[in-house]
Amino acid sequence: GAVVSQHPSRVICKSGTSVKIECRSLDFQATTMFWYRQFPKKSLMLMATSNEGSKATYEQGVEKDKFLINHASLTLSTLTVTSAHPEDSSFYICSASGASTDTQYFGPGTRLTVL
Amino acid sequence: AQTVTQSQPEMSVQEAETVTLSCTYDTSENNYYLFWYKQPPSRQMILVIRQEAYKQQNATENRFSVNFQKAAKSFSLKISDSQLGDTAMYFCAFLNNAGNMLTFGGGTRLMVKP
C-alpha cells in the first residue's frame, strides 16, 4: 500500500513554456500533498504544502505565481512551472500523507530540463 | 525551526557487515516523528524506518534498526548484514508535531562493497 505516482518522469521543454507535473496517490486518500525540489547530490527542499480543496502554503523564497499548485481531489495534486527558465531545471518530487498517518510517501520524481 | 544534521557525507561497508549512520537534530518540541529514507540511484525515496518520539523502544525493521536517544537528540540507523542493494543515499528526516513540516538532513551516501 501507500503508492504515489508522478507523471511525467522526465520532461524537456523550451524556455518560456509551462510544464505541468501530476502527483497521484494510488491506494489511499492524500489529505496533504507536498512538493519538493532536489538539486544534484543535495537534499530535498520543501517548496509547498497543499491540502485538498485549499490554497497551497509556499515556503519562503518560493514564487507562488511561478510554481502553481492545485490539489483538487484527495488523490491528485499538480505542480505547474509557468514560463520555465533554465534555472528551473531540477528534480521535482511530490509526497503524500493521509488522514490516518503522518508518514509521507514519495512519488518517483520528475526530472525537468529547460533548454 | 528544526534542523537535522548528518555528519557523514559518505560511508562504505563490506557486504554482510554492519554499518551505523549518524543523525542529530535540534527542536524545541516534545512530540515529533523521525524517519530514515533511502534514495537509490533510481531516485525513488523509500521509507526505511519510522520512530515516534514518545515511544522509548527503538524501532526495528528486519535488518534496519535505530538508536533513538531523545535527550541527546540523536537518531542513528544501523544496517545489519549489509547487502549490495543497500547502496543508496540515506536521509534522516524530522516531522514536527503538527505533521506539516518534514525537515531533511543533508544525506549520507552509503556504498556497500562486495
GROMACS .gro file of C-alpha atoms in nm:
model
  229
    1GLY     CA    1   0.000   0.000   0.000
    2ALA     CA    2   0.082   0.375   0.007
    3VAL     CA    3   0.187   0.413  -0.353
    4VAL     CA    4   0.238   0.756  -0.506
    5SER     CA    5   0.288   0.809  -0.876
    6GLN     CA    6   0.421   1.107  -1.069
    7HIS     CA    7   0.384   1.195  -1.433
    8PRO     CA    8   0.581   1.262  -1.640
    9SER     CA    9   0.902   1.107  -1.512
   10ARG     CA   10   1.108   1.323  -1.742
   11VAL     CA   11   1.031   1.636  -1.943
   12ILE     CA   12   1.234   1.863  -2.163
   13CYS     CA   13   1.089   2.195  -2.267
   14LYS     CA   14   1.187   2.523  -2.424
   15SER     CA   15   1.241   2.833  -2.217
   16GLY     CA   16   0.920   3.030  -2.171
   17THR     CA   17   0.681   2.736  -2.184
   18SER     CA   18   0.478   2.596  -1.896
   19VAL     CA   19   0.505   2.243  -1.767
   20LYS     CA   20   0.253   2.053  -1.556
   21ILE     CA   21   0.354   1.767  -1.326
   22GLU     CA   22   0.093   1.537  -1.177
   23CYS     CA   23   0.114   1.359  -0.845
   24ARG     CA   24  -0.134   1.086  -0.760
   25SER     CA   25  -0.192   0.873  -0.454
   26LEU     CA   26  -0.298   0.537  -0.595
   27ASP     CA   27  -0.427   0.344  -0.295
   28PHE     CA   28  -0.505   0.597  -0.025
   29GLN     CA   29  -0.664   0.936   0.017
   30ALA     CA   30  -0.400   1.204   0.045
   31THR     CA   31  -0.529   1.480   0.266
   32THR     CA   32  -0.198   1.659   0.233
   33MET     CA   33   0.048   1.664  -0.053
   34PHE     CA   34   0.394   1.815  -0.057
   35TRP     CA   35   0.619   1.932  -0.337
   36TYR     CA   36   0.996   1.919  -0.307
   37ARG     CA   37   1.284   2.019  -0.524
   38GLN     CA   38   1.615   1.836  -0.523
   39PHE     CA   39   1.936   1.962  -0.677
   40PRO     CA   40   2.207   1.714  -0.780
   41LYS     CA   41   2.367   1.542  -0.483
   42LYS     CA   42   2.168   1.758  -0.244
   43SER     CA   43   1.888   1.704   0.000
   44LEU     CA   44   1.520   1.771  -0.060
   45MET     CA   45   1.391   2.124  -0.023
   46LEU     CA   46   1.024   2.172   0.056
   47MET     CA   47   0.856   2.407  -0.188
   48ALA     CA   48   0.495   2.398  -0.079
   49THR     CA   49   0.228   2.208   0.110
   50SER     CA   50  -0.123   2.160  -0.020
   51ASN     CA   51  -0.437   2.037   0.146
   52GLU     CA   52  -0.725   1.914  -0.065
   53GLY     CA   53  -0.955   2.197  -0.158
   54SER     CA   54  -0.736   2.467  -0.007
   55LYS     CA   55  -0.473   2.703  -0.138
   56ALA     CA   56  -0.118   2.579  -0.113
   57THR     CA   57   0.119   2.710   0.151
   58TYR     CA   58   0.452   2.809  -0.001
   59GLU     CA   59   0.787   2.810   0.173
   60GLN     CA   60   0.985   3.130   0.196
   61GLY     CA   61   1.159   3.214  -0.128
   62VAL     CA   62   0.931   3.004  -0.349
   63GLU     CA   63   0.737   3.211  -0.602
   64LYS     CA   64   0.374   3.108  -0.589
   65ASP     CA   65   0.299   3.268  -0.925
   66LYS     CA   66   0.575   3.066  -1.085
   67PHE     CA   67   0.501   2.733  -0.921
   68LEU     CA   68   0.125   2.689  -0.934
   69ILE     CA   69  -0.007   2.410  -0.716
   70ASN     CA   70  -0.354   2.264  -0.733
   71HIS     CA   71  -0.490   1.994  -0.505
   72ALA     CA   72  -0.835   1.942  -0.649
   73SER     CA   73  -0.905   1.595  -0.514
   74LEU     CA   74  -0.788   1.359  -0.243
   75THR     CA   75  -0.578   1.167  -0.495
   76LEU     CA   76  -0.436   1.432  -0.724
   77SER     CA   77  -0.214   1.734  -0.693
   78THR     CA   78  -0.050   1.919  -0.979
   79LEU     CA   79   0.253   2.146  -0.997
   80THR     CA   80   0.272   2.381  -1.293
   81VAL     CA   81   0.601   2.553  -1.362
   82THR     CA   82   0.499   2.865  -1.552
   83SER     CA   83   0.725   3.037  -1.804
   84ALA     CA   84   1.002   2.794  -1.727
   85HIS     CA   85   1.365   2.904  -1.748
   86PRO     CA   86   1.688   2.704  -1.743
   87GLU     CA   87   1.735   2.778  -1.372
   88ASP     CA   88   1.410   2.589  -1.308
   89SER     CA   89   1.575   2.270  -1.431
   90SER     CA   90   1.574   2.030  -1.139
   91PHE     CA   91   1.432   1.711  -0.993
   92TYR     CA   92   1.083   1.765  -0.852
   93ILE     CA   93   0.941   1.515  -0.605
   94CYS     CA   94   0.595   1.501  -0.455
   95SER     CA   95   0.485   1.322  -0.143
   96ALA     CA   96   0.152   1.249   0.014
   97SER     CA   97   0.018   1.170   0.358
   98GLY     CA   98  -0.325   1.055   0.462
   99ALA     CA   99  -0.551   1.143   0.748
  100SER     CA  100  -0.455   0.836   0.949
  101THR     CA  101  -0.080   0.868   0.920
  102ASP     CA  102   0.186   1.134   0.942
  103THR     CA  103   0.424   0.937   0.724
  104GLN     CA  104   0.490   1.088   0.384
  105TYR     CA  105   0.509   0.855   0.088
  106PHE     CA  106   0.703   0.979  -0.209
  107GLY     CA  107   0.650   0.972  -0.580
  108PRO     CA  108   0.931   0.865  -0.812
  109GLY     CA  109   1.013   1.222  -0.910
  110THR     CA  110   1.014   1.424  -1.230
  111ARG     CA  111   1.330   1.545  -1.397
  112LEU     CA  112   1.267   1.880  -1.563
  113THR     CA  113   1.516   2.017  -1.815
  114VAL     CA  114   1.453   2.363  -1.957
  115LEU     CA  115   1.652   2.445  -2.267
  116ALA     CA  116   1.280   2.587   1.324
  117GLN     CA  117   1.409   2.234   1.325
  118THR     CA  118   1.748   2.134   1.189
  119VAL     CA  119   1.873   1.788   1.101
  120THR     CA  120   2.242   1.710   1.070
  121GLN     CA  121   2.403   1.408   0.912
  122SER     CA  122   2.773   1.436   0.980
  123GLN     CA  123   2.885   1.159   0.744
  124PRO     CA  124   2.863   1.264   0.377
  125GLU     CA  125   2.989   0.927   0.259
  126MET     CA  126   3.037   0.584   0.409
  127SER     CA  127   3.129   0.242   0.283
  128VAL     CA  128   3.084  -0.106   0.426
  129GLN     CA  129   3.168  -0.456   0.316
  130GLU     CA  130   2.885  -0.681   0.218
  131ALA     CA  131   2.743  -0.873   0.518
  132GLU     CA  132   2.897  -0.628   0.766
  133THR     CA  133   2.716  -0.382   0.990
  134VAL     CA  134   2.719  -0.006   0.947
  135THR     CA  135   2.574   0.281   1.151
  136LEU     CA  136   2.467   0.612   1.003
  137SER     CA  137   2.452   0.912   1.235
  138CYS     CA  138   2.183   1.176   1.264
  139THR     CA  139   2.128   1.454   1.514
  140TYR     CA  140   1.852   1.709   1.524
  141ASP     CA  141   1.753   2.019   1.707
  142THR     CA  142   1.400   2.102   1.816
  143SER     CA  143   1.207   2.260   2.100
  144GLU     CA  144   0.911   2.026   2.050
  145ASN     CA  145   0.847   1.730   2.276
  146ASN     CA  146   0.636   1.522   2.042
  147TYR     CA  147   0.752   1.455   1.689
  148TYR     CA  148   0.844   1.179   1.445
  149LEU     CA  149   1.174   1.072   1.296
  150PHE     CA  150   1.235   0.885   0.975
  151TRP     CA  151   1.507   0.734   0.768
  152TYR     CA  152   1.451   0.736   0.395
  153LYS     CA  153   1.661   0.562   0.132
  154GLN     CA  154   1.717   0.707  -0.214
  155PRO     CA  155   1.878   0.458  -0.453
  156PRO     CA  156   2.011   0.562  -0.795
  157SER     CA  157   1.656   0.548  -0.931
  158ARG     CA  158   1.594   0.849  -0.702
  159GLN     CA  159   1.273   0.699  -0.563
  160MET     CA  160   1.250   0.792  -0.195
  161ILE     CA  161   1.178   0.479   0.008
  162LEU     CA  162   1.076   0.478   0.372
  163VAL     CA  163   1.317   0.264   0.572
  164ILE     CA  164   1.204   0.313   0.929
  165ARG     CA  165   0.989   0.539   1.146
  166GLN     CA  166   1.017   0.635   1.514
  167GLU     CA  167   0.766   0.819   1.730
  168ALA     CA  168   0.935   1.040   1.986
  169TYR     CA  169   0.700   0.940   2.267
  170LYS     CA  170   0.800   0.575   2.229
  171GLN     CA  171   1.112   0.477   2.417
  172GLN     CA  172   1.152   0.149   2.237
  173ASN     CA  173   1.379   0.168   1.935
  174ALA     CA  174   1.210   0.086   1.605
  175THR     CA  175   1.330  -0.212   1.403
  176GLU     CA  176   1.250  -0.330   1.052
  177ASN     CA  177   1.424  -0.654   0.961
  178ARG     CA  178   1.794  -0.565   0.911
  179PHE     CA  179   1.735  -0.199   0.996
  180SER     CA  180   1.720  -0.065   1.348
  181VAL     CA  181   1.759   0.272   1.512
  182ASN     CA  182   1.921   0.400   1.827
  183PHE     CA  183   1.694   0.682   1.941
  184GLN     CA  184   1.837   0.896   2.219
  185LYS     CA  185   1.578   1.165   2.285
  186ALA     CA  186   1.774   1.359   2.544
  187ALA     CA  187   2.076   1.372   2.316
  188LYS     CA  188   1.855   1.437   2.012
  189SER     CA  189   2.026   1.158   1.827
  190PHE     CA  190   1.871   0.911   1.584
  191SER     CA  191   2.120   0.674   1.425
  192LEU     CA  192   2.041   0.398   1.178
  193LYS     CA  193   2.207   0.057   1.199
  194ILE     CA  194   2.208  -0.167   0.896
  195SER     CA  195   2.299  -0.526   0.972
  196ASP     CA  196   2.414  -0.786   0.719
  197SER     CA  197   2.461  -0.516   0.455
  198GLN     CA  198   2.357  -0.609   0.104
  199LEU     CA  199   2.463  -0.465  -0.230
  200GLY     CA  200   2.110  -0.333  -0.274
  201ASP     CA  201   2.153  -0.115   0.031
  202THR     CA  202   2.381   0.111  -0.173
  203ALA     CA  203   2.199   0.445  -0.178
  204MET     CA  204   2.170   0.791  -0.028
  205TYR     CA  205   2.017   0.780   0.317
  206PHE     CA  206   1.828   1.077   0.453
  207CYS     CA  207   1.731   1.133   0.813
  208ALA     CA  208   1.415   1.339   0.850
  209PHE     CA  209   1.225   1.513   1.130
  210LEU     CA  210   0.849   1.563   1.123
  211ASN     CA  211   0.705   1.824   1.356
  212ASN     CA  212   0.413   1.753   1.584
  213ALA     CA  213   0.170   1.933   1.356
  214GLY     CA  214   0.272   1.696   1.080
  215ASN     CA  215   0.316   1.969   0.823
  216MET     CA  216   0.691   2.013   0.804
  217LEU     CA  217   0.934   1.734   0.719
  218THR     CA  218   1.292   1.852   0.752
  219PHE     CA  219   1.568   1.651   0.590
  220GLY     CA  220   1.931   1.612   0.677
  221GLY     CA  221   2.195   1.655   0.411
  222GLY     CA  222   2.217   1.283   0.343
  223THR     CA  223   2.479   1.010   0.370
  224ARG     CA  224   2.592   0.826   0.062
  225LEU     CA  225   2.640   0.459   0.153
  226MET     CA  226   2.837   0.224  -0.067
  227VAL     CA  227   2.820  -0.148   0.002
  228LYS     CA  228   3.123  -0.322  -0.140
  229PRO     CA  229   3.127  -0.687  -0.249
   0.00000   0.00000   0.00000
